[in-house]
Amino acid sequence: MTPLLSVRHLTKTYGRHIGCADVSFDLYPGEVMGIVGESGSGKSTLLNCMAGHMAPDSGAVIFDTRAEGPKDTVSMSEPERRMLGRTDWAFVHQHARDGLRMGVSAGGNVGERLMAVGARNYAQIRETATDWLGRVEIDTGRIDDRPSTFSGGMQQRLQIARNLVTGPRLVFMDEPTGGLDVSVQARLLDLLRGLVRQMGLSAVIVTHDLAVVRLLADRLMVMKDGRVVETGLTDQVLDDPQHGYTQLLVSSVLQV
Amino acid sequence: MTEHYNFAYLDEQTKRMIRRALLKALAVPGYQVPFASREMPMPYGWGTGGVQVTAAVLVPEDRLKVIDQGADDTTNAVSIRAFFARTAGVATTEATAEATVIQTRHRIPEVTLREGQILVYQVPIPEPLRFLEPSEVETRRMHALEDYGLMHVKLYEDISRHGHIATAYAYPVRVAGRYVMDPSPIPKFDNPKMEMAAIQLFGAGREQRIYALPPHTPVVSLDFEDHPFEASKADHACGLCGATDSYLDEVIVDDAGGRMFVCSDTDYCGSRQAAGHKGKDAA
């Protein structure tokens, strides 16, 4: 089986500081990979390099494209990468405001990716947008409201709808539940889990919340100081941590 | 007074710089060429870009026409015409057909322009994506990569809010199948006229951009399949000349709700009246 995404020796430094160093892993279709680690451990740098938001210093990110098979996205041309970014890839930001257009209605936000890939029929765009608002549990009557009138949880769900509308195969998520209260988090996680399973998505989720990865991720990668210190199946890593840092991380979680 | 100024006010080096930008703009239709816009003896927003472009293309044999919202007799049009009459000594005219260079703000003349004429637009904001994407770096990248989905988001918003595409002026167009361009705030009624035999030059003074359309460049107004572009105008005939095919201004004539519709192109209206056409409000 060809991996959907293969990361090879990905390195990014900020001057003398290491962003992430020598990260390699494979992600197979339908698989959800969690990346955990403390603040500054290089999780977001890694994610941004993989998603093409940032150019890595060295290494390769090989994506199994629909048309041409496995292709290195780091060396591909900008238009090609952008095309991937709005068709086969999705990126869910931690702050919905970074991923949404706050001055554009909810329907427009969901429709943007469709229009970017050439949809030119208003009625169809609107129908798809309505359908997606329903799928992420937003009242379809609010399709013409701006996201600035939405609550934090709704904004995050809208961002997810906006990203998934073109039927991507790979979703990058950067702390998707950050800044939301626990009940809203639970609802969002439930929704995400449903969508991921239903659409057969592959996902890379960066978070510092171990509960999130326990629920969503099949496999887990633990990072510290820009390097991967431990990888394995989620339950295995969380229940039987081997590396000192992972043990610390797991034991630091507050039990209610 | 003329001897105190260089021909057409600007110095030769500046004109050369602007001409270079113009040539580049003509070579890449719709592409916004940056240029070192000069201070002009008028405020930004009064047509500093258009004036510089006009100054750069004028030759002594030219006959200049200046219109503002279609009219030859508004303050802005009168002053710019007087400015060039004084600094360049060129002949001026109000007749569209006689002019070789026409500087315009917000309109394209009703009379079909021909080969050999130059239409210079005054442009306030050259970037069609500006109100959707505030970053100049990002908009330039979007132009470079033909990433124009956002433009349709604007039209989508229009339909969702108003039930139809309510953008009535500065209606975005795609030129020569490549660049999305802001046609300057002309009414969308004028959009179809942009495929013309004359050269069209666009100058934005404050934003320091020049763009252009060579003759007969394909210009397509953006739209949706189920909400096609429509060149709309007020559904009336001109009150003075009776024309039904020209773009109309609505004029309030009293404080009791009285109104009349008149051609915004004063030259067109005037020449029709001279030819004996009469509208219902004509004295």
Short mmCIF file of N, CA, C and O in Angstrom, two decimals, chain B residues 83-178:
data_model
loop_
_atom_site.label_atom_id
_atom_site.label_comp_id
_atom_site.label_asym_id
_atom_site.label_seq_id
_atom_site.Cartn_x
_atom_site.Cartn_y
_atom_site.Cartn_z
N PHE B 83 -6.05 72.73 -17.60
CA PHE B 83 -4.68 72.45 -17.19
C PHE B 83 -3.83 72.06 -18.39
O PHE B 83 -2.73 72.60 -18.59
N PHE B 84 -4.33 71.16 -19.23
CA PHE B 84 -3.54 70.73 -20.37
C PHE B 84 -3.56 71.76 -21.51
O PHE B 84 -2.59 71.90 -22.24
N ALA B 85 -4.66 72.50 -21.61
CA ALA B 85 -4.68 73.55 -22.62
C ALA B 85 -3.57 74.56 -22.30
O ALA B 85 -2.89 75.07 -23.19
N ARG B 86 -3.34 74.76 -21.01
CA ARG B 86 -2.37 75.76 -20.60
C ARG B 86 -0.95 75.21 -20.60
O ARG B 86 -0.02 75.87 -21.07
N THR B 87 -0.75 74.00 -20.09
CA THR B 87 0.61 73.48 -19.95
C THR B 87 1.11 72.79 -21.22
O THR B 87 2.31 72.64 -21.40
N ALA B 88 0.21 72.34 -22.06
CA ALA B 88 0.64 71.65 -23.28
C ALA B 88 0.24 72.41 -24.53
O ALA B 88 0.75 72.13 -25.61
N GLY B 89 -0.70 73.32 -24.39
CA GLY B 89 -1.16 74.08 -25.54
C GLY B 89 -1.88 73.22 -26.57
O GLY B 89 -1.96 73.59 -27.73
N VAL B 90 -2.41 72.06 -26.15
CA VAL B 90 -3.10 71.21 -27.12
C VAL B 90 -4.52 71.71 -27.34
O VAL B 90 -5.08 72.41 -26.49
N ALA B 91 -5.07 71.35 -28.49
CA ALA B 91 -6.45 71.69 -28.76
C ALA B 91 -7.35 70.85 -27.88
O ALA B 91 -7.02 69.72 -27.53
N THR B 92 -8.48 71.38 -27.50
CA THR B 92 -9.44 70.60 -26.72
C THR B 92 -10.75 70.55 -27.46
O THR B 92 -11.02 71.33 -28.36
N THR B 93 -11.56 69.59 -27.06
CA THR B 93 -12.86 69.44 -27.70
C THR B 93 -13.82 68.80 -26.73
O THR B 93 -13.41 68.20 -25.74
N GLU B 94 -15.09 68.91 -27.01
CA GLU B 94 -16.08 68.17 -26.21
C GLU B 94 -16.68 67.05 -27.05
O GLU B 94 -17.41 66.22 -26.54
N ALA B 95 -16.37 67.04 -28.34
CA ALA B 95 -16.95 66.03 -29.22
C ALA B 95 -16.09 64.76 -29.17
O ALA B 95 -14.91 64.78 -29.48
N THR B 96 -16.74 63.65 -28.78
CA THR B 96 -16.03 62.39 -28.62
C THR B 96 -15.32 61.98 -29.91
O THR B 96 -14.16 61.56 -29.89
N ALA B 97 -16.02 62.12 -31.04
CA ALA B 97 -15.47 61.63 -32.29
C ALA B 97 -14.23 62.42 -32.73
O ALA B 97 -13.36 61.89 -33.42
N GLU B 98 -14.16 63.69 -32.31
CA GLU B 98 -13.03 64.51 -32.74
C GLU B 98 -11.79 64.35 -31.88
O GLU B 98 -10.69 64.71 -32.29
N ALA B 99 -11.97 63.84 -30.67
CA ALA B 99 -10.85 63.77 -29.73
C ALA B 99 -9.90 62.64 -30.09
O ALA B 99 -10.30 61.60 -30.60
N THR B 100 -8.60 62.86 -29.84
CA THR B 100 -7.64 61.78 -30.01
C THR B 100 -7.29 61.17 -28.66
O THR B 100 -6.99 59.98 -28.57
N VAL B 101 -7.28 62.01 -27.62
CA VAL B 101 -7.07 61.50 -26.27
C VAL B 101 -8.28 61.91 -25.43
O VAL B 101 -8.67 63.08 -25.44
N ILE B 102 -8.87 60.94 -24.73
CA ILE B 102 -10.01 61.25 -23.86
C ILE B 102 -9.65 60.79 -22.46
O ILE B 102 -9.39 59.61 -22.23
N GLN B 103 -9.60 61.74 -21.53
CA GLN B 103 -9.41 61.31 -20.14
C GLN B 103 -10.79 61.23 -19.51
O GLN B 103 -11.62 62.13 -19.66
N THR B 104 -11.03 60.15 -18.78
CA THR B 104 -12.37 59.95 -18.25
C THR B 104 -12.35 59.53 -16.79
O THR B 104 -11.38 58.93 -16.32
N ARG B 105 -13.42 59.89 -16.14
CA ARG B 105 -13.62 59.42 -14.79
C ARG B 105 -15.02 58.81 -14.77
O ARG B 105 -16.00 59.48 -15.08
N HIS B 106 -15.10 57.51 -14.48
CA HIS B 106 -16.36 56.82 -14.23
C HIS B 106 -17.28 56.60 -15.44
O HIS B 106 -18.43 56.22 -15.25
N ARG B 107 -16.85 56.82 -16.63
CA ARG B 107 -17.70 56.54 -17.79
C ARG B 107 -16.85 56.19 -19.02
O ARG B 107 -15.69 56.58 -19.12
N ILE B 108 -17.51 55.46 -19.94
CA ILE B 108 -16.98 55.32 -21.29
C ILE B 108 -17.98 56.05 -22.19
O ILE B 108 -19.18 55.83 -22.04
N PRO B 109 -17.53 56.92 -23.10
CA PRO B 109 -18.47 57.66 -23.93
C PRO B 109 -19.41 56.74 -24.70
O PRO B 109 -19.06 55.60 -25.01
N GLU B 110 -20.61 57.25 -25.00
CA GLU B 110 -21.60 56.43 -25.71
C GLU B 110 -21.18 56.17 -27.16
O GLU B 110 -21.41 55.10 -27.70
N VAL B 111 -20.57 57.18 -27.79
CA VAL B 111 -20.14 57.01 -29.18
C VAL B 111 -19.02 55.97 -29.23
O VAL B 111 -18.09 56.01 -28.44
N THR B 112 -19.14 55.03 -30.15
CA THR B 112 -18.14 53.99 -30.27
C THR B 112 -16.77 54.59 -30.59
O THR B 112 -16.65 55.39 -31.52
N LEU B 113 -15.78 54.23 -29.79
CA LEU B 113 -14.45 54.78 -30.03
C LEU B 113 -13.79 54.02 -31.17
O LEU B 113 -14.08 52.86 -31.42
N ARG B 114 -12.90 54.72 -31.85
CA ARG B 114 -12.29 54.10 -33.04
C ARG B 114 -10.78 53.96 -32.85
O ARG B 114 -10.20 54.45 -31.87
N GLU B 115 -10.19 53.33 -33.80
CA GLU B 115 -8.76 53.14 -33.84
C GLU B 115 -8.08 54.52 -33.84
O GLU B 115 -8.59 55.45 -34.45
N GLY B 116 -6.98 54.65 -33.15
CA GLY B 116 -6.27 55.93 -33.13
C GLY B 116 -6.64 56.79 -31.93
O GLY B 116 -5.99 57.78 -31.66
N GLN B 117 -7.69 56.42 -31.23
CA GLN B 117 -8.05 57.17 -30.03
C GLN B 117 -7.49 56.48 -28.80
O GLN B 117 -7.26 55.27 -28.79
N ILE B 118 -7.23 57.28 -27.77
CA ILE B 118 -6.75 56.73 -26.50
C ILE B 118 -7.72 57.15 -25.41
O ILE B 118 -8.07 58.33 -25.31
N LEU B 119 -8.18 56.18 -24.62
CA LEU B 119 -9.07 56.48 -23.51
C LEU B 119 -8.27 56.30 -22.22
O LEU B 119 -7.73 55.22 -21.95
N VAL B 120 -8.14 57.38 -21.45
CA VAL B 120 -7.37 57.32 -20.20
C VAL B 120 -8.32 57.36 -19.02
O VAL B 120 -9.12 58.28 -18.90
N TYR B 121 -8.26 56.33 -18.18
CA TYR B 121 -9.16 56.27 -17.01
C TYR B 121 -8.45 56.77 -15.76
O TYR B 121 -7.27 56.50 -15.55
N GLN B 122 -9.20 57.44 -14.92
CA GLN B 122 -8.72 57.77 -13.58
C GLN B 122 -9.17 56.64 -12.66
O GLN B 122 -10.34 56.30 -12.61
N VAL B 123 -8.23 56.06 -11.92
CA VAL B 123 -8.55 54.89 -11.12
C VAL B 123 -8.27 55.18 -9.64
O VAL B 123 -7.16 55.51 -9.28
N PRO B 124 -9.28 55.04 -8.79
CA PRO B 124 -9.01 55.25 -7.36
C PRO B 124 -8.29 54.05 -6.73
O PRO B 124 -7.28 54.21 -6.05
N ILE B 125 -8.84 52.84 -6.93
CA ILE B 125 -8.23 51.65 -6.33
C ILE B 125 -8.07 50.61 -7.42
O ILE B 125 -9.06 50.04 -7.89
N PRO B 126 -6.85 50.36 -7.86
CA PRO B 126 -6.66 49.47 -9.01
C PRO B 126 -6.85 47.99 -8.69
O PRO B 126 -7.03 47.19 -9.60
N GLU B 127 -6.77 47.63 -7.40
CA GLU B 127 -6.75 46.21 -7.05
C GLU B 127 -8.17 45.67 -6.87
O GLU B 127 -8.85 46.01 -5.90
N PRO B 128 -8.63 44.82 -7.79
CA PRO B 128 -10.01 44.32 -7.67
C PRO B 128 -10.21 43.45 -6.43
O PRO B 128 -11.33 43.31 -5.96
N LEU B 129 -9.14 42.89 -5.91
CA LEU B 129 -9.28 41.98 -4.76
C LEU B 129 -9.15 42.72 -3.43
O LEU B 129 -9.24 42.11 -2.37
N ARG B 130 -8.93 44.04 -3.49
CA ARG B 130 -8.54 44.76 -2.29
C ARG B 130 -9.49 44.60 -1.11
O ARG B 130 -9.08 44.34 0.02
N PHE B 131 -10.78 44.74 -1.34
CA PHE B 131 -11.69 44.74 -0.20
C PHE B 131 -11.91 43.34 0.35
O PHE B 131 -12.55 43.16 1.38
N LEU B 132 -11.39 42.34 -0.34
CA LEU B 132 -11.52 40.98 0.15
C LEU B 132 -10.23 40.53 0.79
O LEU B 132 -10.23 39.74 1.73
N GLU B 133 -9.12 41.01 0.29
CA GLU B 133 -7.82 40.58 0.79
C GLU B 133 -6.97 41.83 1.02
O GLU B 133 -6.49 42.44 0.07
N PRO B 134 -6.80 42.22 2.27
CA PRO B 134 -6.11 43.48 2.55
C PRO B 134 -4.61 43.46 2.23
O PRO B 134 -4.02 44.51 2.02
N SER B 135 -4.00 42.28 2.20
CA SER B 135 -2.55 42.23 2.02
C SER B 135 -2.15 42.36 0.55
O SER B 135 -2.59 41.60 -0.29
N GLU B 136 -1.30 43.34 0.27
CA GLU B 136 -0.82 43.54 -1.10
C GLU B 136 0.05 42.37 -1.55
O GLU B 136 -0.03 41.92 -2.69
N VAL B 137 0.86 41.87 -0.62
CA VAL B 137 1.71 40.70 -0.93
C VAL B 137 0.83 39.55 -1.41
O VAL B 137 1.10 38.91 -2.42
N GLU B 138 -0.24 39.32 -0.67
CA GLU B 138 -1.13 38.21 -0.98
C GLU B 138 -1.87 38.44 -2.29
O GLU B 138 -1.98 37.53 -3.12
N THR B 139 -2.37 39.67 -2.53
CA THR B 139 -3.11 39.89 -3.78
C THR B 139 -2.18 39.73 -4.98
O THR B 139 -2.58 39.20 -6.00
N ARG B 140 -0.95 40.18 -4.84
CA ARG B 140 -0.02 40.02 -5.98
C ARG B 140 0.23 38.56 -6.26
O ARG B 140 0.33 38.13 -7.42
N ARG B 141 0.35 37.79 -5.17
CA ARG B 141 0.56 36.36 -5.34
C ARG B 141 -0.66 35.73 -6.01
O ARG B 141 -0.55 34.88 -6.88
N MET B 142 -1.84 36.18 -5.59
CA MET B 142 -3.06 35.64 -6.18
C MET B 142 -3.12 35.94 -7.68
O MET B 142 -3.52 35.08 -8.47
N HIS B 143 -2.73 37.14 -8.08
CA HIS B 143 -2.69 37.47 -9.51
C HIS B 143 -1.68 36.58 -10.21
O HIS B 143 -1.95 36.05 -11.28
N ALA B 144 -0.52 36.43 -9.61
CA ALA B 144 0.53 35.65 -10.25
C ALA B 144 0.09 34.21 -10.47
O ALA B 144 0.41 33.60 -11.48
N LEU B 145 -0.66 33.67 -9.51
CA LEU B 145 -1.05 32.27 -9.58
C LEU B 145 -2.46 32.08 -10.15
O LEU B 145 -3.00 30.98 -10.13
N GLU B 146 -3.06 33.17 -10.63
CA GLU B 146 -4.42 33.13 -11.15
C GLU B 146 -5.37 32.53 -10.13
O GLU B 146 -6.25 31.73 -10.47
N ASP B 147 -5.20 32.91 -8.88
CA ASP B 147 -6.00 32.36 -7.80
C ASP B 147 -7.17 33.31 -7.57
O ASP B 147 -7.16 34.13 -6.67
N TYR B 148 -8.20 33.18 -8.40
CA TYR B 148 -9.25 34.20 -8.41
C TYR B 148 -10.58 33.75 -7.80
O TYR B 148 -11.60 34.37 -8.03
N GLY B 149 -10.55 32.65 -7.03
CA GLY B 149 -11.79 32.18 -6.43
C GLY B 149 -12.46 33.25 -5.58
O GLY B 149 -13.68 33.35 -5.53
N LEU B 150 -11.65 34.06 -4.95
CA LEU B 150 -12.14 35.08 -4.04
C LEU B 150 -13.05 36.09 -4.73
O LEU B 150 -13.98 36.62 -4.14
N MET B 151 -12.75 36.35 -6.00
CA MET B 151 -13.54 37.33 -6.73
C MET B 151 -15.00 36.87 -6.81
O MET B 151 -15.93 37.66 -6.69
N HIS B 152 -15.18 35.58 -7.00
CA HIS B 152 -16.54 35.06 -7.06
C HIS B 152 -17.20 35.05 -5.69
O HIS B 152 -18.42 35.07 -5.59
N VAL B 153 -16.37 34.98 -4.63
CA VAL B 153 -16.95 35.05 -3.28
C VAL B 153 -17.67 36.38 -3.12
O VAL B 153 -18.76 36.47 -2.58
N LYS B 154 -17.07 37.43 -3.66
CA LYS B 154 -17.68 38.75 -3.59
C LYS B 154 -19.04 38.75 -4.31
O LYS B 154 -20.02 39.27 -3.79
N LEU B 155 -19.08 38.15 -5.49
CA LEU B 155 -20.32 38.10 -6.23
C LEU B 155 -21.34 37.21 -5.51
O LEU B 155 -22.53 37.52 -5.47
N TYR B 156 -20.83 36.12 -4.93
CA TYR B 156 -21.70 35.23 -4.15
C TYR B 156 -22.37 36.01 -3.03
O TYR B 156 -23.57 35.90 -2.79
N GLU B 157 -21.56 36.81 -2.34
CA GLU B 157 -22.09 37.60 -1.22
C GLU B 157 -23.18 38.55 -1.70
O GLU B 157 -24.17 38.76 -1.02
N ASP B 158 -22.96 39.12 -2.85
CA ASP B 158 -23.96 40.01 -3.43
C ASP B 158 -25.29 39.30 -3.62
O ASP B 158 -26.34 39.80 -3.23
N ILE B 159 -25.22 38.13 -4.23
CA ILE B 159 -26.46 37.40 -4.52
C ILE B 159 -27.13 36.96 -3.23
O ILE B 159 -28.34 37.08 -3.07
N SER B 160 -26.32 36.48 -2.27
CA SER B 160 -26.93 35.98 -1.04
C SER B 160 -27.58 37.13 -0.27
O SER B 160 -28.56 36.95 0.43
N ARG B 161 -27.04 38.32 -0.40
CA ARG B 161 -27.60 39.45 0.35
C ARG B 161 -28.72 40.15 -0.41
O ARG B 161 -29.68 40.59 0.18
N HIS B 162 -28.58 40.26 -1.72
CA HIS B 162 -29.55 41.07 -2.46
C HIS B 162 -30.39 40.27 -3.45
O HIS B 162 -31.28 40.82 -4.08
N GLY B 163 -30.06 39.02 -3.64
CA GLY B 163 -30.84 38.21 -4.56
C GLY B 163 -30.36 38.32 -6.01
O GLY B 163 -30.83 37.62 -6.88
N HIS B 164 -29.46 39.23 -6.25
CA HIS B 164 -28.88 39.36 -7.59
C HIS B 164 -27.51 40.00 -7.42
O HIS B 164 -27.17 40.45 -6.32
N ILE B 165 -26.72 40.04 -8.48
CA ILE B 165 -25.40 40.66 -8.36
C ILE B 165 -25.60 42.17 -8.29
O ILE B 165 -25.96 42.81 -9.27
N ALA B 166 -25.43 42.72 -7.10
CA ALA B 166 -25.77 44.13 -6.88
C ALA B 166 -24.60 45.06 -7.19
O ALA B 166 -24.77 46.27 -7.16
N THR B 167 -23.44 44.51 -7.48
CA THR B 167 -22.32 45.36 -7.86
C THR B 167 -22.70 46.09 -9.15
O THR B 167 -22.94 45.46 -10.17
N ALA B 168 -22.81 47.42 -9.05
CA ALA B 168 -23.31 48.17 -10.20
C ALA B 168 -22.20 48.93 -10.91
O ALA B 168 -22.33 49.32 -12.04
N TYR B 169 -21.09 49.12 -10.22
CA TYR B 169 -19.97 49.82 -10.83
C TYR B 169 -18.69 49.12 -10.40
O TYR B 169 -18.71 48.30 -9.48
N ALA B 170 -17.57 49.44 -11.05
CA ALA B 170 -16.30 48.76 -10.77
C ALA B 170 -16.52 47.24 -10.80
O ALA B 170 -16.03 46.52 -9.94
N TYR B 171 -17.29 46.79 -11.77
CA TYR B 171 -17.63 45.37 -11.87
C TYR B 171 -16.43 44.59 -12.41
O TYR B 171 -15.93 44.89 -13.50
N PRO B 172 -15.94 43.60 -11.66
CA PRO B 172 -14.68 42.95 -12.05
C PRO B 172 -14.75 42.24 -13.40
O PRO B 172 -15.76 41.63 -13.73
N VAL B 173 -13.68 42.35 -14.16
CA VAL B 173 -13.61 41.69 -15.46
C VAL B 173 -12.33 40.86 -15.55
O VAL B 173 -11.37 41.10 -14.82
N ARG B 174 -12.37 39.88 -16.43
CA ARG B 174 -11.17 39.11 -16.71
C ARG B 174 -10.75 39.47 -18.12
O ARG B 174 -11.54 39.39 -19.05
N VAL B 175 -9.48 39.90 -18.27
CA VAL B 175 -9.06 40.37 -19.59
C VAL B 175 -8.10 39.40 -20.24
O VAL B 175 -7.23 38.83 -19.57
N ALA B 176 -8.27 39.21 -21.52
CA ALA B 176 -7.44 38.34 -22.33
C ALA B 176 -7.29 36.95 -21.69
O ALA B 176 -6.26 36.30 -21.81
N GLY B 177 -8.33 36.52 -20.96
CA GLY B 177 -8.31 35.20 -20.36
C GLY B 177 -7.31 35.02 -19.24
O GLY B 177 -7.04 33.90 -18.82
N ARG B 178 -6.77 36.13 -18.73
CA ARG B 178 -5.73 35.98 -17.73
C ARG B 178 -5.98 36.80 -16.45
O ARG B 178 -6.42 36.26 -15.45
#
